[in-house]
């Protein structure tokens, strides 16, 4: 288990992390989310040992000490993949992945390297020099290298940021399945809600250097406590209750995702359509509701200037009010 207690850190008196306390069970996958500058990367670096803190960081009862105690950061059982990949350009893909594997058993080493290259879909480029790879290809090689000596704890900082969208989804599925199969604890700092929703057991939201939320991604998505957290998962509407619920006089605000607002010809609530954005399987409609900009989804394009009768599920509204 990873434990952090009263972990703080700052750059030249500017606080970045403020008394972070949390526990992550062995084998769990945790996504770190939050706006840029909230401390996600710094927290990963601190856990790895690149920064000093007066707080406590431990893994299965072993205290993880920072640069004030260790000349070389990190422990053998932890791997950290930063946003710069630190590959050796003159070496081939296979040589980069196997760089820290023992040469005592060459066949075993080659088998291990190819196994990892298969996970990141790079086996066909095994003999290409790293310097000749694209940024996305280098990122995939760096992922494989981080797994070479199977870590107990893997820290990933935006690990799919350079990878083509068409390849990213399949790669994520293969990677996180591999990590689960091998019981590797993983913390991933990400801006991509798919990383949090589909692959994380828990999502930790940081804001102003503090833990703002720590729940399952399903809980955070279905019952967002505020607009900041909801916006991390995509577009969000913050609408006055009486504007979306015709029988209400409350000025209280309610959070609704675009797909939760529907067209209903029998509804008394009218919005003026401003524009439509094609998304593939539907359209994102921008509209004005009582001088407030809102977004909702519809299967067809709606012309600007048209009036749209909209509604939201009463039970959904009631549940959001309770939360």
PDB file of C-alpha atoms in Angstrom:
ATOM      1  CA  UNK A   1       0.000   0.000   0.000  1.00  0.00           C
ATOM      2  CA  UNK A   2       1.162   3.525  -0.831  1.00  0.00           C
ATOM      3  CA  UNK A   3       0.695   5.998   2.003  1.00  0.00           C
ATOM      4  CA  UNK A   4       1.182   9.758   2.008  1.00  0.00           C
ATOM      5  CA  UNK A   5       0.783  11.757   5.203  1.00  0.00           C
ATOM      6  CA  UNK A   6       0.962  15.550   5.408  1.00  0.00           C
ATOM      7  CA  UNK A   7       2.982  15.778   2.192  1.00  0.00           C
ATOM      8  CA  UNK A   8       3.754  19.352   1.170  1.00  0.00           C
ATOM      9  CA  UNK A   9       6.116  20.874  -1.383  1.00  0.00           C
ATOM     10  CA  UNK A  10       6.822  24.225  -2.985  1.00  0.00           C
ATOM     11  CA  UNK A  11       9.227  25.924  -5.380  1.00  0.00           C
ATOM     12  CA  UNK A  12      11.058  28.853  -3.691  1.00  0.00           C
ATOM     13  CA  UNK A  13       8.342  29.512  -1.146  1.00  0.00           C
ATOM     14  CA  UNK A  14       5.525  29.025  -3.667  1.00  0.00           C
ATOM     15  CA  UNK A  15       3.401  26.121  -2.343  1.00  0.00           C
ATOM     16  CA  UNK A  16       2.479  23.503  -4.943  1.00  0.00           C
ATOM     17  CA  UNK A  17       1.264  20.672  -2.695  1.00  0.00           C
ATOM     18  CA  UNK A  18      -0.340  21.331   0.687  1.00  0.00           C
ATOM     19  CA  UNK A  19      -0.603  18.593   3.321  1.00  0.00           C
ATOM     20  CA  UNK A  20      -1.603  15.762   0.997  1.00  0.00           C
ATOM     21  CA  UNK A  21      -2.759  12.657   2.873  1.00  0.00           C
ATOM     22  CA  UNK A  22      -3.963   9.565   1.023  1.00  0.00           C
ATOM     23  CA  UNK A  23      -3.719   5.792   0.746  1.00  0.00           C
ATOM     24  CA  UNK A  24      -3.672   3.693  -2.430  1.00  0.00           C
ATOM     25  CA  UNK A  25      -4.178  -0.054  -2.148  1.00  0.00           C
ATOM     26  CA  UNK A  26      -1.767  -2.412  -3.861  1.00  0.00           C
ATOM     27  CA  UNK A  27      -2.865  -3.260  -7.410  1.00  0.00           C
ATOM     28  CA  UNK A  28      -5.224  -0.293  -7.688  1.00  0.00           C
ATOM     29  CA  UNK A  29      -5.181   2.164 -10.565  1.00  0.00           C
ATOM     30  CA  UNK A  30      -5.642   5.816  -9.640  1.00  0.00           C
ATOM     31  CA  UNK A  31      -6.047   8.784 -11.972  1.00  0.00           C
ATOM     32  CA  UNK A  32      -4.888  12.251 -10.917  1.00  0.00           C
ATOM     33  CA  UNK A  33      -6.961  14.988 -12.493  1.00  0.00           C
ATOM     34  CA  UNK A  34      -7.127  18.760 -12.265  1.00  0.00           C
ATOM     35  CA  UNK A  35      -6.328  21.881 -14.224  1.00  0.00           C
ATOM     36  CA  UNK A  36      -2.779  22.624 -15.350  1.00  0.00           C
ATOM     37  CA  UNK A  37      -0.578  23.732 -12.471  1.00  0.00           C
ATOM     38  CA  UNK A  38      -2.636  22.014  -9.773  1.00  0.00           C
ATOM     39  CA  UNK A  39       0.282  19.767  -8.734  1.00  0.00           C
ATOM     40  CA  UNK A  40      -0.350  16.464 -10.564  1.00  0.00           C
ATOM     41  CA  UNK A  41       3.158  16.073 -12.028  1.00  0.00           C
ATOM     42  CA  UNK A  42       4.781  17.395  -8.862  1.00  0.00           C
ATOM     43  CA  UNK A  43       2.981  14.787  -6.766  1.00  0.00           C
ATOM     44  CA  UNK A  44       4.248  11.959  -8.996  1.00  0.00           C
ATOM     45  CA  UNK A  45       7.781  13.358  -8.850  1.00  0.00           C
ATOM     46  CA  UNK A  46       7.607  13.633  -5.076  1.00  0.00           C
ATOM     47  CA  UNK A  47       6.417  10.036  -4.685  1.00  0.00           C
ATOM     48  CA  UNK A  48       9.264   8.895  -6.922  1.00  0.00           C
ATOM     49  CA  UNK A  49      11.815  10.795  -4.848  1.00  0.00           C
ATOM     50  CA  UNK A  50      12.713  13.792  -7.003  1.00  0.00           C
ATOM     51  CA  UNK A  51      11.523  16.300  -4.385  1.00  0.00           C
ATOM     52  CA  UNK A  52      11.975  16.504  -0.631  1.00  0.00           C
ATOM     53  CA  UNK A  53       9.049  16.734   1.775  1.00  0.00           C
ATOM     54  CA  UNK A  54       8.813  16.806   5.544  1.00  0.00           C
ATOM     55  CA  UNK A  55       5.732  14.613   5.236  1.00  0.00           C
ATOM     56  CA  UNK A  56       5.768  10.821   5.076  1.00  0.00           C
ATOM     57  CA  UNK A  57       5.733   8.763   1.865  1.00  0.00           C
ATOM     58  CA  UNK A  58       5.831   4.975   2.273  1.00  0.00           C
ATOM     59  CA  UNK A  59       5.277   1.821   0.229  1.00  0.00           C
ATOM     60  CA  UNK A  60       4.271  -1.321   2.147  1.00  0.00           C
ATOM     61  CA  UNK A  61       5.806   0.121   5.303  1.00  0.00           C
ATOM     62  CA  UNK A  62       9.079   1.214   3.632  1.00  0.00           C
ATOM     63  CA  UNK A  63       9.658   4.969   3.845  1.00  0.00           C
ATOM     64  CA  UNK A  64      10.439   6.494   0.445  1.00  0.00           C
ATOM     65  CA  UNK A  65      13.014   9.206   0.999  1.00  0.00           C
ATOM     66  CA  UNK A  66      13.739  12.092  -1.325  1.00  0.00           C
ATOM     67  CA  UNK A  67      16.898  13.783  -2.652  1.00  0.00           C
ATOM     68  CA  UNK A  68      18.001  14.881   0.825  1.00  0.00           C
ATOM     69  CA  UNK A  69      18.770  11.228   1.552  1.00  0.00           C
ATOM     70  CA  UNK A  70      19.310   9.566  -1.850  1.00  0.00           C
ATOM     71  CA  UNK A  71      21.841  10.692  -4.450  1.00  0.00           C
ATOM     72  CA  UNK A  72      20.000   8.641  -7.090  1.00  0.00           C
ATOM     73  CA  UNK A  73      16.218   9.142  -6.975  1.00  0.00           C
ATOM     74  CA  UNK A  74      13.748   6.299  -6.976  1.00  0.00           C
ATOM     75  CA  UNK A  75      13.621   2.728  -5.766  1.00  0.00           C
ATOM     76  CA  UNK A  76      14.000  -0.511  -7.733  1.00  0.00           C
ATOM     77  CA  UNK A  77      10.309  -1.327  -7.315  1.00  0.00           C
ATOM     78  CA  UNK A  78       9.086   2.073  -8.619  1.00  0.00           C
ATOM     79  CA  UNK A  79       9.130   3.285 -12.207  1.00  0.00           C
ATOM     80  CA  UNK A  80       8.322   6.843 -13.248  1.00  0.00           C
ATOM     81  CA  UNK A  81       7.514   7.804 -16.836  1.00  0.00           C
ATOM     82  CA  UNK A  82       7.900  11.556 -17.276  1.00  0.00           C
ATOM     83  CA  UNK A  83       6.620  13.633 -20.188  1.00  0.00           C
ATOM     84  CA  UNK A  84      10.141  13.657 -21.655  1.00  0.00           C
ATOM     85  CA  UNK A  85      10.950  10.086 -22.639  1.00  0.00           C
ATOM     86  CA  UNK A  86      14.729  10.036 -22.048  1.00  0.00           C
ATOM     87  CA  UNK A  87      15.425   7.396 -24.706  1.00  0.00           C
ATOM     88  CA  UNK A  88      18.881   6.825 -26.183  1.00  0.00           C
ATOM     89  CA  UNK A  89      18.571   7.872 -29.880  1.00  0.00           C
ATOM     90  CA  UNK A  90      21.504   5.751 -31.209  1.00  0.00           C
ATOM     91  CA  UNK A  91      20.025   2.545 -29.751  1.00  0.00           C
ATOM     92  CA  UNK A  92      17.269   0.549 -31.396  1.00  0.00           C
ATOM     93  CA  UNK A  93      13.777   0.234 -29.953  1.00  0.00           C
ATOM     94  CA  UNK A  94      14.588  -3.237 -28.596  1.00  0.00           C
ATOM     95  CA  UNK A  95      17.887  -2.057 -27.101  1.00  0.00           C
ATOM     96  CA  UNK A  96      16.187   0.843 -25.325  1.00  0.00           C
ATOM     97  CA  UNK A  97      13.559  -1.444 -23.808  1.00  0.00           C
ATOM     98  CA  UNK A  98      16.114  -4.072 -22.739  1.00  0.00           C
ATOM     99  CA  UNK A  99      18.771  -1.616 -21.576  1.00  0.00           C
ATOM    100  CA  UNK A 100      18.407  -2.505 -17.884  1.00  0.00           C
ATOM    101  CA  UNK A 101      17.616  -6.196 -18.314  1.00  0.00           C
ATOM    102  CA  UNK A 102      20.273  -8.771 -17.523  1.00  0.00           C
ATOM    103  CA  UNK A 103      22.386 -10.102 -20.413  1.00  0.00           C
ATOM    104  CA  UNK A 104      22.994 -13.394 -18.607  1.00  0.00           C
ATOM    105  CA  UNK A 105      20.099 -15.080 -20.420  1.00  0.00           C
ATOM    106  CA  UNK A 106      19.890 -13.510 -23.909  1.00  0.00           C
ATOM    107  CA  UNK A 107      16.955 -15.633 -25.095  1.00  0.00           C
ATOM    108  CA  UNK A 108      14.938 -14.799 -22.001  1.00  0.00           C
ATOM    109  CA  UNK A 109      15.829 -11.117 -22.419  1.00  0.00           C
ATOM    110  CA  UNK A 110      14.756 -11.063 -26.073  1.00  0.00           C
ATOM    111  CA  UNK A 111      11.475 -12.803 -25.236  1.00  0.00           C
ATOM    112  CA  UNK A 112      10.756 -10.251 -22.499  1.00  0.00           C
ATOM    113  CA  UNK A 113      11.529  -7.306 -24.789  1.00  0.00           C
ATOM    114  CA  UNK A 114       9.248  -8.624 -27.543  1.00  0.00           C
ATOM    115  CA  UNK A 115       6.497  -9.315 -25.027  1.00  0.00           C
ATOM    116  CA  UNK A 116       6.565  -5.667 -23.942  1.00  0.00           C
ATOM    117  CA  UNK A 117       6.801  -4.338 -27.490  1.00  0.00           C
ATOM    118  CA  UNK A 118       3.676  -6.357 -28.278  1.00  0.00           C
ATOM    119  CA  UNK A 119       1.862  -4.627 -25.388  1.00  0.00           C
ATOM    120  CA  UNK A 120       2.661  -1.194 -26.858  1.00  0.00           C
ATOM    121  CA  UNK A 121       2.280  -2.353 -30.485  1.00  0.00           C
ATOM    122  CA  UNK A 122       5.901  -1.646 -31.460  1.00  0.00           C
ATOM    123  CA  UNK A 123       7.204  -5.150 -32.271  1.00  0.00           C
ATOM    124  CA  UNK A 124       7.526  -4.371 -36.009  1.00  0.00           C
ATOM    125  CA  UNK A 125       9.871  -1.458 -35.208  1.00  0.00           C
ATOM    126  CA  UNK A 126      12.134  -3.398 -32.830  1.00  0.00           C
ATOM    127  CA  UNK A 127      15.249  -2.811 -34.926  1.00  0.00           C
ATOM    128  CA  UNK A 128      14.637   0.883 -35.716  1.00  0.00           C
ATOM    129  CA  UNK A 129      16.831   3.417 -33.951  1.00  0.00           C
ATOM    130  CA  UNK A 130      14.942   5.480 -31.384  1.00  0.00           C
ATOM    131  CA  UNK A 131      16.172   8.711 -32.967  1.00  0.00           C
ATOM    132  CA  UNK A 132      14.184   7.890 -36.107  1.00  0.00           C
ATOM    133  CA  UNK A 133      10.864   7.494 -34.319  1.00  0.00           C
ATOM    134  CA  UNK A 134       7.971   9.937 -34.067  1.00  0.00           C
ATOM    135  CA  UNK A 135       7.047  11.421 -30.691  1.00  0.00           C
ATOM    136  CA  UNK A 136       4.162   8.990 -30.257  1.00  0.00           C
ATOM    137  CA  UNK A 137       6.352   6.007 -31.109  1.00  0.00           C
ATOM    138  CA  UNK A 138       8.996   7.157 -28.631  1.00  0.00           C
ATOM    139  CA  UNK A 139       6.334   7.461 -25.949  1.00  0.00           C
ATOM    140  CA  UNK A 140       5.253   3.864 -26.551  1.00  0.00           C
ATOM    141  CA  UNK A 141       8.864   2.667 -26.314  1.00  0.00           C
ATOM    142  CA  UNK A 142       9.269   4.575 -23.044  1.00  0.00           C
ATOM    143  CA  UNK A 143       6.144   2.832 -21.707  1.00  0.00           C
ATOM    144  CA  UNK A 144       7.589  -0.576 -22.574  1.00  0.00           C
ATOM    145  CA  UNK A 145      10.941   0.308 -20.998  1.00  0.00           C
ATOM    146  CA  UNK A 146       9.212   1.358 -17.750  1.00  0.00           C
ATOM    147  CA  UNK A 147       7.724  -2.139 -17.526  1.00  0.00           C
ATOM    148  CA  UNK A 148      10.907  -4.058 -18.395  1.00  0.00           C
ATOM    149  CA  UNK A 149      11.856  -4.879 -14.805  1.00  0.00           C
ATOM    150  CA  UNK A 150       8.299  -5.374 -13.559  1.00  0.00           C
ATOM    151  CA  UNK A 151       7.622  -2.551 -11.092  1.00  0.00           C
ATOM    152  CA  UNK A 152       5.358  -2.774  -8.080  1.00  0.00           C
ATOM    153  CA  UNK A 153       4.382   0.879  -8.474  1.00  0.00           C
ATOM    154  CA  UNK A 154       4.152   2.667 -11.828  1.00  0.00           C
ATOM    155  CA  UNK A 155       3.863   6.463 -12.067  1.00  0.00           C
ATOM    156  CA  UNK A 156       2.687   7.776 -15.436  1.00  0.00           C
ATOM    157  CA  UNK A 157       2.631  11.465 -16.387  1.00  0.00           C
ATOM    158  CA  UNK A 158       0.346  12.029 -19.403  1.00  0.00           C
ATOM    159  CA  UNK A 159       1.526   8.735 -20.964  1.00  0.00           C
ATOM    160  CA  UNK A 160      -0.657   8.949 -24.101  1.00  0.00           C
ATOM    161  CA  UNK A 161      -0.293  12.651 -24.911  1.00  0.00           C
ATOM    162  CA  UNK A 162       1.737  12.120 -28.120  1.00  0.00           C
ATOM    163  CA  UNK A 163      -0.043   9.020 -29.360  1.00  0.00           C
ATOM    164  CA  UNK A 164      -2.446   9.095 -32.320  1.00  0.00           C
ATOM    165  CA  UNK A 165      -6.093   8.949 -31.320  1.00  0.00           C
ATOM    166  CA  UNK A 166      -6.839   5.911 -33.503  1.00  0.00           C
ATOM    167  CA  UNK A 167      -4.128   3.927 -31.672  1.00  0.00           C
ATOM    168  CA  UNK A 168      -4.605   5.390 -28.208  1.00  0.00           C
ATOM    169  CA  UNK A 169      -7.793   3.558 -27.230  1.00  0.00           C
ATOM    170  CA  UNK A 170      -6.528   0.069 -28.031  1.00  0.00           C
ATOM    171  CA  UNK A 171      -3.167   0.816 -26.408  1.00  0.00           C
ATOM    172  CA  UNK A 172      -4.856   1.926 -23.206  1.00  0.00           C
ATOM    173  CA  UNK A 173      -6.936  -1.225 -23.058  1.00  0.00           C
ATOM    174  CA  UNK A 174      -3.894  -3.449 -23.554  1.00  0.00           C
ATOM    175  CA  UNK A 175      -1.697  -1.533 -21.134  1.00  0.00           C
ATOM    176  CA  UNK A 176      -4.123  -1.359 -18.219  1.00  0.00           C
ATOM    177  CA  UNK A 177      -5.160  -4.985 -18.719  1.00  0.00           C
ATOM    178  CA  UNK A 178      -1.468  -5.914 -18.521  1.00  0.00           C
ATOM    179  CA  UNK A 179      -1.032  -3.870 -15.342  1.00  0.00           C
ATOM    180  CA  UNK A 180      -4.072  -5.484 -13.707  1.00  0.00           C
ATOM    181  CA  UNK A 181      -2.965  -8.959 -14.728  1.00  0.00           C
ATOM    182  CA  UNK A 182       0.434  -8.358 -13.129  1.00  0.00           C
ATOM    183  CA  UNK A 183      -1.028  -6.584 -10.061  1.00  0.00           C
ATOM    184  CA  UNK A 184       0.994  -3.421 -10.748  1.00  0.00           C
ATOM    185  CA  UNK A 185      -0.218  -0.384  -8.825  1.00  0.00           C
ATOM    186  CA  UNK A 186      -0.515   2.590 -11.168  1.00  0.00           C
ATOM    187  CA  UNK A 187      -0.998   6.328 -10.689  1.00  0.00           C
ATOM    188  CA  UNK A 188      -1.618   8.293 -13.861  1.00  0.00           C
ATOM    189  CA  UNK A 189      -1.645  12.083 -14.111  1.00  0.00           C
ATOM    190  CA  UNK A 190      -3.952  12.939 -16.978  1.00  0.00           C
ATOM    191  CA  UNK A 191      -6.178  15.527 -18.630  1.00  0.00           C
ATOM    192  CA  UNK A 192      -7.999  12.815 -20.581  1.00  0.00           C
ATOM    193  CA  UNK A 193     -11.277  11.812 -18.944  1.00  0.00           C
ATOM    194  CA  UNK A 194     -11.149   8.391 -20.665  1.00  0.00           C
ATOM    195  CA  UNK A 195      -8.094   7.500 -18.560  1.00  0.00           C
ATOM    196  CA  UNK A 196     -10.119   8.291 -15.442  1.00  0.00           C
ATOM    197  CA  UNK A 197     -13.517   6.900 -16.375  1.00  0.00           C
ATOM    198  CA  UNK A 198     -12.583   3.649 -18.080  1.00  0.00           C
ATOM    199  CA  UNK A 199      -9.429   2.456 -16.339  1.00  0.00           C
ATOM    200  CA  UNK A 200      -9.182   3.991 -12.858  1.00  0.00           C
ATOM    201  CA  UNK A 201     -10.406   2.398  -9.650  1.00  0.00           C
ATOM    202  CA  UNK A 202     -10.259   5.806  -7.973  1.00  0.00           C
ATOM    203  CA  UNK A 203      -9.964   9.366  -9.253  1.00  0.00           C
ATOM    204  CA  UNK A 204      -8.202  11.988  -7.175  1.00  0.00           C
ATOM    205  CA  UNK A 205      -8.920  15.592  -8.138  1.00  0.00           C
ATOM    206  CA  UNK A 206      -6.349  18.211  -7.180  1.00  0.00           C
ATOM    207  CA  UNK A 207      -7.035  21.930  -6.926  1.00  0.00           C
ATOM    208  CA  UNK A 208      -4.720  24.595  -5.548  1.00  0.00           C
ATOM    209  CA  UNK A 209      -2.341  21.893  -4.317  1.00  0.00           C
ATOM    210  CA  UNK A 210      -4.944  20.091  -2.226  1.00  0.00           C
ATOM    211  CA  UNK A 211      -7.077  16.983  -2.664  1.00  0.00           C
ATOM    212  CA  UNK A 212     -10.422  18.320  -3.839  1.00  0.00           C
ATOM    213  CA  UNK A 213     -12.099  14.920  -4.293  1.00  0.00           C
ATOM    214  CA  UNK A 214     -11.174  11.252  -3.930  1.00  0.00           C
ATOM    215  CA  UNK A 215     -13.861   8.844  -5.129  1.00  0.00           C
ATOM    216  CA  UNK A 216     -14.585   6.297  -7.807  1.00  0.00           C
ATOM    217  CA  UNK A 217     -14.793   7.883 -11.272  1.00  0.00           C
ATOM    218  CA  UNK A 218     -18.392   6.667 -11.551  1.00  0.00           C
ATOM    219  CA  UNK A 219     -19.357   8.515  -8.359  1.00  0.00           C
ATOM    220  CA  UNK A 220     -17.640  11.719  -9.462  1.00  0.00           C
ATOM    221  CA  UNK A 221     -19.175  11.600 -12.945  1.00  0.00           C
ATOM    222  CA  UNK A 222     -22.731  10.705 -11.940  1.00  0.00           C
ATOM    223  CA  UNK A 223     -22.836  13.015  -8.929  1.00  0.00           C
ATOM    224  CA  UNK A 224     -20.374  15.861  -9.553  1.00  0.00           C
ATOM    225  CA  UNK A 225     -20.188  17.975  -6.394  1.00  0.00           C
ATOM    226  CA  UNK A 226     -19.334  21.150  -8.306  1.00  0.00           C
ATOM    227  CA  UNK A 227     -18.730  22.574 -11.772  1.00  0.00           C
ATOM    228  CA  UNK A 228     -14.933  22.319 -11.526  1.00  0.00           C
ATOM    229  CA  UNK A 229     -15.021  18.548 -11.079  1.00  0.00           C
ATOM    230  CA  UNK A 230     -17.770  18.010 -13.652  1.00  0.00           C
ATOM    231  CA  UNK A 231     -15.868  20.057 -16.255  1.00  0.00           C
ATOM    232  CA  UNK A 232     -12.917  17.654 -16.047  1.00  0.00           C
ATOM    233  CA  UNK A 233     -15.099  15.064 -17.785  1.00  0.00           C
ATOM    234  CA  UNK A 234     -16.230  17.330 -20.643  1.00  0.00           C
ATOM    235  CA  UNK A 235     -18.818  20.026 -21.368  1.00  0.00           C
ATOM    236  CA  UNK A 236     -21.082  20.866 -18.446  1.00  0.00           C
ATOM    237  CA  UNK A 237     -24.067  23.150 -17.969  1.00  0.00           C
ATOM    238  CA  UNK A 238     -24.616  25.019 -14.720  1.00  0.00           C
ATOM    239  CA  UNK A 239     -28.249  26.070 -14.979  1.00  0.00           C
ATOM    240  CA  UNK A 240     -30.559  27.852 -12.572  1.00  0.00           C
ATOM    241  CA  UNK A 241     -33.100  25.294 -11.365  1.00  0.00           C
ATOM    242  CA  UNK A 242     -36.134  27.393 -12.252  1.00  0.00           C
ATOM    243  CA  UNK A 243     -34.826  27.742 -15.823  1.00  0.00           C
ATOM    244  CA  UNK A 244     -34.923  23.979 -16.482  1.00  0.00           C
ATOM    245  CA  UNK A 245     -37.731  22.937 -14.106  1.00  0.00           C
ATOM    246  CA  UNK A 246     -40.972  24.812 -14.952  1.00  0.00           C
ATOM    247  CA  UNK A 247     -42.594  24.248 -11.542  1.00  0.00           C
ATOM    248  CA  UNK A 248     -39.650  25.560  -9.566  1.00  0.00           C
ATOM    249  CA  UNK A 249     -38.966  29.088  -8.372  1.00  0.00           C
ATOM    250  CA  UNK A 250     -35.550  28.222  -6.913  1.00  0.00           C
ATOM    251  CA  UNK A 251     -32.472  30.187  -7.974  1.00  0.00           C
ATOM    252  CA  UNK A 252     -30.293  27.244  -6.991  1.00  0.00           C
ATOM    253  CA  UNK A 253     -27.863  26.050  -9.679  1.00  0.00           C
ATOM    254  CA  UNK A 254     -27.870  22.512 -11.040  1.00  0.00           C
ATOM    255  CA  UNK A 255     -25.231  20.687 -13.105  1.00  0.00           C
ATOM    256  CA  UNK A 256     -26.296  18.865 -16.261  1.00  0.00           C
ATOM    257  CA  UNK A 257     -24.180  17.261 -18.984  1.00  0.00           C
ATOM    258  CA  UNK A 258     -25.227  18.002 -22.587  1.00  0.00           C
ATOM    259  CA  UNK A 259     -26.571  14.465 -23.117  1.00  0.00           C
ATOM    260  CA  UNK A 260     -28.876  14.901 -20.102  1.00  0.00           C
ATOM    261  CA  UNK A 261     -30.846  17.686 -21.787  1.00  0.00           C
ATOM    262  CA  UNK A 262     -33.397  16.379 -24.297  1.00  0.00           C
ATOM    263  CA  UNK A 263     -35.761  17.813 -26.883  1.00  0.00           C
ATOM    264  CA  UNK A 264     -39.419  17.477 -25.906  1.00  0.00           C
ATOM    265  CA  UNK A 265     -42.114  19.144 -28.008  1.00  0.00           C
ATOM    266  CA  UNK A 266     -44.429  19.148 -24.972  1.00  0.00           C
ATOM    267  CA  UNK A 267     -41.983  21.035 -22.791  1.00  0.00           C
ATOM    268  CA  UNK A 268     -42.674  24.642 -21.839  1.00  0.00           C
ATOM    269  CA  UNK A 269     -38.958  25.430 -21.671  1.00  0.00           C
ATOM    270  CA  UNK A 270     -37.697  27.056 -24.850  1.00  0.00           C
ATOM    271  CA  UNK A 271     -34.114  27.743 -25.875  1.00  0.00           C
ATOM    272  CA  UNK A 272     -32.889  29.569 -28.971  1.00  0.00           C
ATOM    273  CA  UNK A 273     -30.403  27.568 -31.021  1.00  0.00           C
ATOM    274  CA  UNK A 274     -27.193  29.434 -31.819  1.00  0.00           C
ATOM    275  CA  UNK A 275     -25.137  26.778 -33.624  1.00  0.00           C
ATOM    276  CA  UNK A 276     -24.645  23.031 -34.128  1.00  0.00           C
ATOM    277  CA  UNK A 277     -21.378  21.070 -33.983  1.00  0.00           C
ATOM    278  CA  UNK A 278     -21.122  17.697 -35.706  1.00  0.00           C
ATOM    279  CA  UNK A 279     -19.622  15.048 -33.396  1.00  0.00           C
ATOM    280  CA  UNK A 280     -20.056  11.918 -35.501  1.00  0.00           C
ATOM    281  CA  UNK A 281     -22.942  10.060 -33.882  1.00  0.00           C
ATOM    282  CA  UNK A 282     -24.778  13.251 -32.926  1.00  0.00           C
ATOM    283  CA  UNK A 283     -24.603  17.040 -32.799  1.00  0.00           C
ATOM    284  CA  UNK A 284     -23.629  19.290 -29.917  1.00  0.00           C
ATOM    285  CA  UNK A 285     -26.142  22.131 -29.926  1.00  0.00           C
ATOM    286  CA  UNK A 286     -25.235  25.543 -28.536  1.00  0.00           C
ATOM    287  CA  UNK A 287     -28.290  27.492 -27.400  1.00  0.00           C
ATOM    288  CA  UNK A 288     -29.418  30.434 -25.318  1.00  0.00           C
ATOM    289  CA  UNK A 289     -31.709  29.719 -22.378  1.00  0.00           C
ATOM    290  CA  UNK A 290     -32.940  32.879 -20.697  1.00  0.00           C
ATOM    291  CA  UNK A 291     -29.756  34.720 -21.727  1.00  0.00           C
ATOM    292  CA  UNK A 292     -27.531  31.840 -20.552  1.00  0.00           C
ATOM    293  CA  UNK A 293     -25.448  29.737 -22.959  1.00  0.00           C
ATOM    294  CA  UNK A 294     -26.188  26.018 -22.660  1.00  0.00           C
ATOM    295  CA  UNK A 295     -25.197  22.905 -24.617  1.00  0.00           C
ATOM    296  CA  UNK A 296     -27.252  19.817 -25.362  1.00  0.00           C
ATOM    297  CA  UNK A 297     -26.997  16.869 -27.735  1.00  0.00           C
ATOM    298  CA  UNK A 298     -29.330  15.880 -30.550  1.00  0.00           C
ATOM    299  CA  UNK A 299     -29.170  13.287 -33.305  1.00  0.00           C
ATOM    300  CA  UNK A 300     -29.776  15.892 -36.011  1.00  0.00           C
ATOM    301  CA  UNK A 301     -28.497  19.378 -36.794  1.00  0.00           C
ATOM    302  CA  UNK A 302     -30.731  22.271 -35.730  1.00  0.00           C
ATOM    303  CA  UNK A 303     -30.562  25.519 -37.664  1.00  0.00           C
ATOM    304  CA  UNK A 304     -29.437  28.664 -35.882  1.00  0.00           C
ATOM    305  CA  UNK A 305     -32.353  30.825 -34.832  1.00  0.00           C
ATOM    306  CA  UNK A 306     -34.764  27.944 -34.342  1.00  0.00           C
ATOM    307  CA  UNK A 307     -36.554  27.439 -31.043  1.00  0.00           C
ATOM    308  CA  UNK A 308     -35.958  24.174 -29.178  1.00  0.00           C
ATOM    309  CA  UNK A 309     -38.262  22.811 -26.500  1.00  0.00           C
ATOM    310  CA  UNK A 310     -35.981  21.163 -23.962  1.00  0.00           C
ATOM    311  CA  UNK A 311     -36.333  19.162 -20.782  1.00  0.00           C
ATOM    312  CA  UNK A 312     -34.325  17.137 -18.265  1.00  0.00           C
ATOM    313  CA  UNK A 313     -35.358  14.029 -16.345  1.00  0.00           C
ATOM    314  CA  UNK A 314     -37.158  14.942 -13.104  1.00  0.00           C
ATOM    315  CA  UNK A 315     -35.553  12.118 -11.106  1.00  0.00           C
ATOM    316  CA  UNK A 316     -32.107  13.173 -12.335  1.00  0.00           C
ATOM    317  CA  UNK A 317     -32.752  16.762 -11.291  1.00  0.00           C
ATOM    318  CA  UNK A 318     -33.969  15.593  -7.881  1.00  0.00           C
ATOM    319  CA  UNK A 319     -30.860  13.461  -7.357  1.00  0.00           C
ATOM    320  CA  UNK A 320     -28.544  16.345  -8.301  1.00  0.00           C
ATOM    321  CA  UNK A 321     -30.362  18.644  -5.866  1.00  0.00           C
ATOM    322  CA  UNK A 322     -29.934  16.133  -3.032  1.00  0.00           C
ATOM    323  CA  UNK A 323     -26.225  15.882  -3.752  1.00  0.00           C
TER     324      UNK A 323
END
